[in-house]
Short mmCIF file of C-alpha atoms (C1' of nucleotides) in Angstrom, two decimals:
data_model
loop_
_atom_site.label_atom_id
_atom_site.label_comp_id
_atom_site.label_asym_id
_atom_site.label_seq_id
_atom_site.Cartn_x
_atom_site.Cartn_y
_atom_site.Cartn_z
CA MET J 7 17.07 25.19 3.43
CA ASN J 8 18.26 27.94 5.82
CA VAL J 9 21.78 26.52 6.50
CA ASP J 10 22.72 29.64 8.97
CA PHE J 11 19.92 28.73 11.14
CA PHE J 12 21.33 25.47 11.74
CA GLN J 13 24.76 26.54 11.70
CA SER J 14 23.97 28.83 14.62
CA ILE J 15 22.57 25.99 16.63
CA TYR J 16 24.89 23.17 15.72
CA ASN J 17 27.82 25.29 16.26
CA HIS J 18 31.11 23.43 17.13
CA PRO J 19 34.46 23.72 15.57
CA LEU J 20 34.56 19.76 15.24
CA ILE J 21 31.28 19.86 13.20
CA SER J 22 32.37 20.09 9.42
CA LYS J 23 30.15 21.46 6.72
CA ILE J 24 29.43 17.86 5.56
CA ASP J 25 28.67 16.73 9.09
CA LEU J 26 26.28 19.68 9.28
CA LYS J 27 24.65 18.88 6.04
CA ASP J 28 24.07 15.22 7.34
CA ILE J 29 22.43 16.66 10.24
CA ILE J 30 20.32 19.03 8.72
CA SER J 31 18.85 16.52 6.35
CA GLU J 32 17.28 14.60 9.40
CA HIS J 33 15.17 17.74 10.37
CA GLN J 34 11.74 17.97 9.15
CA LYS J 35 10.05 21.45 8.96
CA ILE J 36 6.63 21.92 10.81
CA ARG J 37 4.51 24.87 11.34
CA PHE J 38 2.65 24.92 14.74
CA SER J 39 -0.04 27.08 15.97
CA LYS J 40 -0.82 28.38 19.36
CA GLY J 41 -1.86 25.85 21.80
CA THR J 42 -0.19 22.99 20.03
CA VAL J 43 1.01 20.29 22.43
CA PHE J 44 4.61 19.13 21.92
CA LEU J 45 4.90 16.87 24.86
CA GLU J 46 2.68 15.79 27.84
CA ASN J 47 3.20 14.61 31.33
CA GLY J 48 3.21 10.87 31.23
CA LYS J 49 4.42 10.22 27.76
CA MET J 50 7.93 9.71 26.45
CA ALA J 51 9.68 12.26 24.25
CA ASN J 52 10.64 10.85 20.84
CA GLU J 53 12.13 13.86 19.12
CA TYR J 54 13.23 17.47 19.77
CA TYR J 55 12.76 20.62 17.88
CA LEU J 56 14.98 23.71 16.76
CA ILE J 57 12.53 26.66 17.20
CA GLU J 58 12.98 28.88 14.11
CA SER J 59 9.99 31.26 15.22
CA GLY J 60 7.62 31.46 18.03
CA LEU J 61 7.63 30.48 21.55
CA LEU J 62 6.91 27.38 23.61
CA ARG J 63 6.35 27.00 27.29
CA ALA J 64 7.56 24.04 29.46
CA PHE J 65 5.67 23.45 32.71
CA VAL J 66 5.02 20.68 35.38
CA HIS J 67 2.19 20.41 38.00
CA ASP J 68 3.06 20.79 41.66
CA LEU J 69 1.58 18.68 44.48
CA ASN J 70 -1.45 20.88 44.44
CA GLY J 71 -2.12 20.67 40.96
CA ASN J 72 -0.78 24.19 39.99
CA GLU J 73 1.21 24.72 37.07
CA ILE J 74 4.80 25.73 37.28
CA THR J 75 6.65 27.02 34.17
CA THR J 76 9.92 25.61 34.02
CA ASP J 77 11.36 27.15 30.96
CA PHE J 78 10.59 28.97 27.83
CA HIS J 79 11.90 27.76 24.41
CA GLY J 80 12.16 30.73 21.97
CA GLU J 81 13.77 31.50 18.56
CA ASN J 82 16.95 29.88 17.72
CA GLU J 83 16.72 27.62 20.72
CA ILE J 84 16.16 23.97 21.23
CA SER J 85 12.93 22.60 22.58
CA ILE J 86 13.91 19.35 24.31
CA GLU J 87 13.00 17.33 27.39
CA VAL J 88 16.33 15.86 28.01
CA SER J 89 15.39 13.33 30.80
CA SER J 90 12.55 11.65 28.84
CA LEU J 91 14.41 11.78 25.52
CA PHE J 92 17.78 10.15 26.52
CA GLN J 93 16.71 8.08 29.53
CA ARG J 94 13.74 6.61 27.49
CA ILE J 95 11.25 7.03 30.31
CA PRO J 96 7.98 9.18 30.72
CA THR J 97 8.38 12.86 31.24
CA ASN J 98 6.67 14.79 33.91
CA GLU J 99 6.85 17.95 31.92
CA ASN J 100 4.40 19.28 29.39
CA ILE J 101 5.54 21.56 26.40
CA VAL J 102 2.95 23.84 24.70
CA ALA J 103 3.14 26.44 22.08
CA LEU J 104 2.37 30.07 23.42
CA THR J 105 2.45 31.49 19.74
CA ASN J 106 2.15 30.23 16.26
CA GLY J 107 5.45 29.47 14.73
CA VAL J 108 7.85 27.30 12.70
CA ALA J 109 10.07 24.55 14.00
CA TRP J 110 12.53 21.84 12.81
CA LYS J 111 11.94 18.30 14.34
CA ILE J 112 14.33 15.36 14.55
CA GLU J 113 13.52 11.97 15.73
CA PHE J 114 15.37 10.28 18.59
CA GLN J 115 16.41 7.30 16.11
CA SER J 116 17.99 9.75 13.75
CA PHE J 117 19.69 11.81 16.29
CA GLN J 118 21.08 8.63 17.97
CA GLU J 119 22.49 7.45 14.74
CA LEU J 120 24.37 10.77 14.03
CA PHE J 121 25.42 11.09 17.59
CA HIS J 122 27.29 7.92 17.45
CA LYS J 123 28.75 8.65 13.96
CA ILE J 124 29.75 12.06 14.36
CA GLU J 125 32.39 12.99 16.90
CA GLY J 126 31.68 16.71 16.67
CA LEU J 127 28.15 16.17 17.19
CA ARG J 128 29.04 14.09 20.44
CA GLU J 129 31.26 16.92 21.57
CA TRP J 130 28.50 19.59 20.77
CA GLY J 131 25.78 17.64 22.59
CA ARG J 132 27.92 17.34 25.67
CA ALA J 133 28.68 20.99 25.75
CA TRP J 134 25.38 21.89 25.25
CA MET J 135 24.11 19.75 27.94
CA SER J 136 26.84 21.33 30.16
CA LYS J 137 25.50 24.72 29.50
CA GLN J 138 21.98 23.59 30.38
CA LEU J 139 23.24 22.45 33.65
CA PHE J 140 25.04 25.66 34.33
CA SER J 141 22.07 27.71 33.73
CA SER J 142 19.70 25.45 35.78
CA LYS J 143 22.25 25.70 38.79
CA GLN J 144 22.40 29.41 38.19
CA ARG J 145 18.65 29.48 38.30
CA SER J 146 18.54 27.68 41.88
CA ILE J 147 21.07 30.12 43.07
CA ASP J 148 19.40 33.16 41.79
CA ILE J 149 16.20 32.27 43.49
CA HIS J 150 17.52 32.54 46.87
CA THR J 151 20.26 35.20 46.05
CA LYS J 152 18.46 37.80 44.16
CA SER J 153 15.11 39.52 44.94
CA ALA J 154 12.09 38.80 42.69
CA THR J 155 12.31 42.21 41.27
CA GLU J 156 15.89 41.57 40.28
CA ARG J 157 15.07 38.32 38.67
CA TYR J 158 12.44 39.91 36.69
CA LEU J 159 14.49 42.76 35.50
CA ASN J 160 17.18 40.19 34.42
CA LEU J 161 14.58 38.34 32.48
CA ILE J 162 13.57 41.37 30.63
CA LYS J 163 16.97 42.17 29.75
CA ASP J 164 17.92 38.62 28.70
CA LYS J 165 14.72 37.53 27.08
CA PRO J 166 12.51 40.47 26.39
CA LYS J 167 10.59 38.46 23.98
CA ILE J 168 9.17 36.13 26.74
CA ILE J 169 7.50 39.19 28.47
CA GLN J 170 5.88 40.33 24.99
CA GLN J 171 4.63 36.80 24.14
CA SER J 172 3.70 35.12 27.18
CA PRO J 173 0.75 35.73 29.83
CA ILE J 174 2.37 37.44 32.65
CA LYS J 175 1.11 34.44 35.21
CA HIS J 176 3.45 32.34 33.45
CA VAL J 177 6.34 34.49 33.79
CA ALA J 178 5.39 34.58 37.59
CA SER J 179 5.59 30.97 38.05
CA TYR J 180 8.92 30.81 36.07
CA LEU J 181 10.32 33.41 38.30
CA GLY J 182 8.99 31.55 41.52
CA ILE J 183 6.38 34.10 42.53
CA THR J 184 2.89 34.44 42.59
CA ASP J 185 1.18 36.64 39.88
CA THR J 186 0.13 38.74 42.69
CA SER J 187 3.45 39.43 43.52
CA LEU J 188 4.67 40.01 39.99
CA SER J 189 1.82 42.41 39.39
CA ARG J 190 3.14 44.38 42.31
CA ILE J 191 6.72 44.34 41.04
CA ARG J 192 5.49 45.54 37.75
CA LYS J 193 3.66 48.45 39.33
CA GLU J 194 6.67 49.26 41.30
CA ILE J 195 8.75 49.26 38.06
CA ARG J 196 6.56 51.42 36.06
CA SER J 197 6.73 54.28 38.56
CA ASP J 198 10.64 54.41 38.39
CA MET W 27 40.53 -3.46 42.64
CA ASN W 28 36.83 -3.13 43.96
CA VAL W 29 35.12 -3.83 40.63
CA ASP W 30 31.69 -3.52 42.30
CA PHE W 31 32.28 -0.02 43.37
CA PHE W 32 32.99 1.00 39.62
CA GLN W 33 30.18 -1.19 38.45
CA SER W 34 27.78 0.57 40.73
CA ILE W 35 28.69 4.02 39.07
CA TYR W 36 29.42 2.90 35.57
CA ASN W 37 26.16 1.20 35.49
CA HIS W 38 24.53 0.93 31.97
CA PRO W 39 23.51 -2.10 29.83
CA LEU W 40 25.74 -1.08 26.82
CA ILE W 41 28.94 -1.22 29.04
CA SER W 42 30.47 -4.71 28.78
CA LYS W 43 32.67 -6.33 31.36
CA ILE W 44 35.56 -5.47 29.10
CA ASP W 45 34.47 -1.92 28.63
CA LEU W 46 34.41 -1.60 32.34
CA LYS W 47 38.00 -2.96 32.73
CA ASP W 48 39.12 -0.51 30.38
CA ILE W 49 37.51 2.40 32.20
CA ILE W 50 38.57 1.21 35.47
CA SER W 51 42.23 1.08 34.51
CA GLU W 52 42.15 4.71 33.74
CA HIS W 53 41.20 5.62 37.20
CA GLN W 54 43.86 6.34 40.00
CA LYS W 55 43.29 5.91 43.86
CA ILE W 56 43.81 8.83 46.02
CA ARG W 57 43.43 9.55 49.80
CA PHE W 58 42.23 13.05 50.72
CA SER W 59 41.89 14.65 54.04
CA LYS W 60 39.50 17.34 55.33
CA GLY W 61 40.18 20.59 53.63
CA THR W 62 41.76 19.14 50.56
CA VAL W 63 40.74 21.32 47.58
CA PHE W 64 39.64 19.69 44.58
CA LEU W 65 38.78 22.69 42.45
CA GLU W 66 38.94 26.41 42.84
CA ASN W 67 37.17 29.13 41.45
CA GLY W 68 39.02 30.47 38.27
CA LYS W 69 40.66 27.25 37.39
CA MET W 70 39.96 24.63 34.97
CA ALA W 71 38.70 21.16 35.95
CA ASN W 72 41.00 18.42 34.38
CA GLU W 73 39.58 15.45 35.98
CA TYR W 74 36.68 14.03 38.11
CA TYR W 75 36.50 11.85 40.92
CA LEU W 76 34.50 8.89 42.09
CA ILE W 77 33.94 9.01 45.77
CA GLU W 78 34.72 5.74 47.62
CA SER W 79 34.22 7.25 51.19
CA GLY W 80 34.04 10.89 52.58
CA LEU W 81 32.23 14.00 51.79
CA LEU W 82 32.95 16.91 49.43
CA ARG W 83 31.26 20.28 49.16
CA ALA W 84 30.74 22.28 46.13
CA PHE W 85 30.05 26.20 46.64
CA VAL W 86 30.18 29.42 44.73
CA HIS W 87 30.62 32.91 45.94
CA ASP W 88 27.51 35.27 45.63
CA LEU W 89 28.08 39.07 44.78
CA ASN W 90 28.45 39.85 48.45
CA GLY W 91 31.20 37.45 48.87
CA ASN W 92 29.15 34.92 50.75
CA GLU W 93 29.55 31.26 50.19
CA ILE W 94 26.63 29.35 48.81
CA THR W 95 26.80 25.51 48.94
CA THR W 96 25.55 24.14 45.62
CA ASP W 97 26.11 20.58 46.19
CA PHE W 98 27.52 17.81 48.20
CA HIS W 99 29.49 14.93 46.77
CA GLY W 100 29.05 11.68 48.91
CA GLU W 101 30.09 8.05 48.71
CA ASN W 102 29.47 6.15 45.54
CA GLU W 103 28.99 9.51 43.84
CA ILE W 104 30.81 11.48 41.18
CA SER W 105 32.38 14.82 42.14
CA ILE W 106 32.63 16.66 38.92
CA GLU W 107 32.24 20.29 37.63
CA VAL W 108 30.69 19.58 34.31
CA SER W 109 30.81 22.89 32.77
CA SER W 110 34.50 23.45 33.21
CA LEU W 111 35.54 20.01 32.51
CA PHE W 112 33.62 19.72 29.13
CA GLN W 113 33.54 23.12 28.00
CA ARG W 114 37.29 23.53 28.97
CA ILE W 115 36.66 26.92 30.57
CA PRO W 116 37.51 28.27 34.02
CA THR W 117 34.99 27.18 36.71
CA ASN W 118 33.24 29.52 39.04
CA GLU W 119 32.77 26.71 41.68
CA ASN W 120 34.91 25.38 44.46
CA ILE W 121 35.02 21.87 45.64
CA VAL W 122 36.61 21.16 49.08
CA ALA W 123 36.63 17.97 51.33
CA LEU W 124 34.61 18.10 54.52
CA THR W 125 36.12 14.72 55.65
CA ASN W 126 39.05 12.54 55.01
CA GLY W 127 38.19 9.94 52.42
CA VAL W 128 39.16 8.02 49.46
CA ALA W 129 38.54 8.69 45.73
CA TRP W 130 39.28 7.58 42.35
CA LYS W 131 40.60 9.94 39.98
CA ILE W 132 40.34 10.14 35.96
CA GLU W 133 41.85 12.86 33.95
CA PHE W 134 39.85 14.52 31.33
CA GLN W 135 42.05 13.33 28.35
CA SER W 136 41.76 9.63 29.50
CA PHE W 137 37.91 10.15 29.83
CA GLN W 138 37.92 11.71 26.37
CA GLU W 139 39.44 8.84 24.65
CA LEU W 140 37.05 6.25 26.36
CA PHE W 141 34.12 8.35 25.75
CA HIS W 142 34.71 8.42 21.88
CA LYS W 143 35.89 4.70 21.81
CA ILE W 144 32.93 3.02 23.87
CA GLU W 145 29.47 3.65 22.82
CA GLY W 146 28.03 2.35 26.16
CA LEU W 147 30.24 5.15 27.99
CA ARG W 148 28.65 7.69 25.89
CA GLU W 149 24.98 6.29 26.40
CA TRP W 150 26.07 6.32 30.28
CA GLY W 151 27.37 9.77 30.26
CA ARG W 152 24.35 11.16 28.46
CA ALA W 153 22.01 9.45 30.65
CA TRP W 154 24.08 10.79 33.76
CA MET W 155 23.97 14.28 32.68
CA SER W 156 20.11 13.90 31.81
CA LYS W 157 19.85 12.80 35.66
CA GLN W 158 21.81 15.66 36.78
CA LEU W 159 19.84 18.20 34.92
CA PHE W 160 16.51 16.65 36.04
CA SER W 161 17.64 16.82 39.84
CA SER W 162 18.71 20.46 39.21
CA LYS W 163 15.38 21.49 37.76
CA GLN W 164 13.87 19.70 40.60
CA ARG W 165 15.83 21.66 43.19
CA SER W 166 14.63 24.82 41.47
CA ILE W 167 11.00 23.77 41.78
CA ASP W 168 11.35 22.68 45.27
CA ILE W 169 12.77 25.84 46.42
CA HIS W 170 9.57 27.78 45.62
CA THR W 171 7.17 24.81 46.19
CA LYS W 172 8.12 23.51 49.40
CA SER W 173 8.86 25.23 52.69
CA ALA W 174 12.19 25.28 54.23
CA THR W 175 11.27 22.93 56.64
CA GLU W 176 10.02 20.45 54.08
CA ARG W 177 13.17 20.65 52.35
CA TYR W 178 15.34 19.91 55.22
CA LEU W 179 13.11 17.05 56.20
CA ASN W 180 13.49 15.70 52.71
CA LEU W 181 17.36 16.03 52.77
CA ILE W 182 17.58 14.13 56.16
CA LYS W 183 15.69 11.35 54.49
CA ASP W 184 17.52 11.28 51.05
CA LYS W 185 21.03 12.00 52.34
CA PRO W 186 21.21 11.61 55.91
CA LYS W 187 25.06 11.38 56.03
CA ILE W 188 25.33 15.23 54.81
CA ILE W 189 23.64 16.35 57.97
CA GLN W 190 26.06 14.18 60.00
CA GLN W 191 29.23 15.12 58.13
CA SER W 192 28.69 18.69 57.28
CA PRO W 193 28.63 21.82 59.36
CA ILE W 194 24.88 22.85 59.59
CA LYS W 195 25.65 26.30 58.05
CA HIS W 196 26.57 24.65 54.91
CA VAL W 197 23.32 22.84 54.87
CA ALA W 198 21.53 26.02 55.41
CA SER W 199 22.98 27.53 52.24
CA TYR W 200 22.52 24.60 50.29
CA LEU W 201 18.75 24.72 51.22
CA GLY W 202 18.63 28.25 50.36
CA ILE W 203 18.07 29.53 53.87
CA THR W 204 20.25 31.26 56.44
CA ASP W 205 21.81 29.22 59.31
CA THR W 206 19.57 31.44 61.62
CA SER W 207 16.67 30.05 59.86
CA LEU W 208 17.86 26.52 59.86
CA SER W 209 18.54 26.64 63.45
CA ARG W 210 14.88 27.68 64.14
CA ILE W 211 13.84 24.80 62.09
CA ARG W 212 15.80 22.18 63.88
CA LYS W 213 14.70 23.53 67.23
CA GLU W 214 10.97 23.35 65.93
CA ILE W 215 11.70 19.67 64.81
CA ARG W 216 13.22 18.69 67.86
CA SER W 217 10.01 19.36 69.83
CA ASP W 218 7.82 17.41 67.58
"C1'" DG G 21 44.70 21.45 78.76
"C1'" DA G 22 44.33 26.46 77.59
"C1'" DT G 23 43.38 29.53 74.06
"C1'" DT G 24 41.61 30.68 69.84
"C1'" DT G 25 38.50 30.02 66.23
"C1'" DT G 26 34.43 28.20 64.39
"C1'" DT G 27 29.93 26.79 64.79
"C1'" DC G 28 25.41 27.06 66.50
"C1'" DC G 29 21.45 28.89 68.95
"C1'" DT G 30 18.30 32.37 70.24
"C1'" DG G 31 16.19 37.10 70.75
"C1'" DT G 32 14.23 41.34 68.32
"C1'" DC G 33 12.61 43.66 64.80
"C1'" DA G 34 12.01 44.48 59.64
"C1'" DT G 35 10.08 42.96 55.28
"C1'" DA G 36 9.20 40.63 50.99
"C1'" DT G 37 6.08 37.52 49.64
"C1'" DG G 38 1.88 34.62 49.93
"C1'" DA G 39 -3.35 33.83 50.48
"C1'" DC G 40 -7.59 35.13 49.22
"C1'" DA G 41 -11.09 37.82 47.13
"C1'" DG G 42 -13.00 41.22 44.21
"C1'" DG G 43 -13.15 43.85 40.04
"C1'" DA G 44 -11.27 45.85 35.59
"C1'" DA G 45 -9.44 44.88 31.34
"C1'" DA G 46 -8.35 42.18 27.55
"C1'" DT G 47 -8.96 38.44 24.82
"C1'" DT G 48 -11.58 34.47 22.60
"C1'" DA G 49 -15.67 32.55 21.31
"C1'" DA G 50 -20.35 32.42 19.83
"C1'" DT C 12 -21.22 42.61 18.35
"C1'" DT C 13 -22.23 40.42 22.56
"C1'" DA C 14 -21.09 36.97 25.65
"C1'" DA C 15 -17.77 34.11 28.10
"C1'" DT C 16 -13.49 33.29 29.74
"C1'" DT C 17 -9.20 34.53 30.87
"C1'" DT C 18 -5.83 37.48 32.34
"C1'" DC C 19 -4.20 41.21 35.35
"C1'" DC C 20 -4.36 44.19 39.02
"C1'" DT C 21 -5.03 45.94 43.78
"C1'" DG C 22 -6.56 45.64 48.81
"C1'" DT C 23 -6.25 43.61 53.27
"C1'" DC C 24 -4.12 40.50 56.43
"C1'" DA C 25 -1.02 36.77 57.61
"C1'" DT C 26 3.63 34.66 57.90
"C1'" DA C 27 8.00 32.74 56.95
"C1'" DT C 28 12.32 34.23 56.55
"C1'" DG C 29 16.17 37.75 56.71
"C1'" DA C 30 19.32 40.92 59.20
"C1'" DC C 31 21.76 41.79 63.02
"C1'" DA C 32 23.81 40.96 67.52
"C1'" DG C 33 25.22 38.47 71.64
"C1'" DG C 34 26.41 34.49 74.07
"C1'" DA C 35 26.98 29.32 74.46
"C1'" DA C 36 29.04 25.25 72.91
"C1'" DA C 37 32.11 22.78 70.31
"C1'" DA C 38 36.20 22.22 67.60
"C1'" DA C 39 40.79 23.09 66.13
"C1'" DT C 40 45.35 24.76 67.32
"C1'" DC C 41 49.21 25.59 70.02
#
DNA sequence: GATTTTTCCTGTCATATGACAGGAAATTAA
DNA sequence: TTAATTTCCTGTCATATGACAGGAAAAATC
């Protein structure tokens, strides 16, 4: 059991070694292959995953039925649909694997018990959500503050694996532009 | 003490009447006037507010020093900067009153004790954060899915008070457009 | 109530991005 | 390996929005 992996994710001063052991033991290792569906529009999330290797993509459908990529979940990150999982309602998102990989799954019920039992986990969870909210807001701001080119360059810098592992069209919708436009941007950058 | 007001905000099946009383008693009524600063870039949030009446505006500065309105906090809503309050770090946001009004303040420390004591409050808090995260994501999607006109019309429909109580230029930056552009949109709509 | 400041509107011009379509390249399936 | 599918690039044309500037209107201040 790779403790460091869990440590790096459940990383909070109030989570003791014993707490961590408790938490780890509720996770179950799974292997997944490209195309595996983790969550589907209309269903309710009943678990979340720590990604050890591989890349997942979250997306929604807009009014015209087009897929819009809302997020990528990569190595050492959590793949979770918070709204559905914590409000116990159907999701509007889809989560699908873009690559093969390994993840650790924890059921809602298990998390729930740990959450109310371990103060450190509550603090960790709240801080984690705060960070998510912060990034989400930042994304909104970036979309109308930075050019598409800047956003793309930032993504390359911050999460280079995504560009390597995901079809470019998904990156485009994640950046809020068409694949046409991203294609032009990439051409532009090449010539620099 | 207006219990219904608190009830409508701290609304969760696991929060009992007694819990609610406990929670309410940690809030302190304040009156504020237009221009009152609730939070400032670089400082740390140490409390949050339930707005009984009036309208607050949250904004950040972009790289060129322009103000970008990130949110409005109106009646029966919570004015909070989650990142700073729960991660105990300095904020990058500013929150300022656009009107006079009345709010109920609760200190971080008080909330903290209630949070770890009352299971229902934890569930409520987590659900509340989930909803925030959902709206935030939705905003990102709307920005590149809907036209500026649609976003403006939706805002009028969903939060009409904002248009009445806020200078239009703040609405513009909230919508991710310039005031020039919003002005044109308003003209367009008038003639329909 | 006069002056200053802020807010809002409008004109012109520039430009980033979208829509659509066709073909090349790469990946997947048979 | 060949065929089918998906992905990616590129061209043309249209358009929503931005940048900038000036003036009218409204609000705040004295």
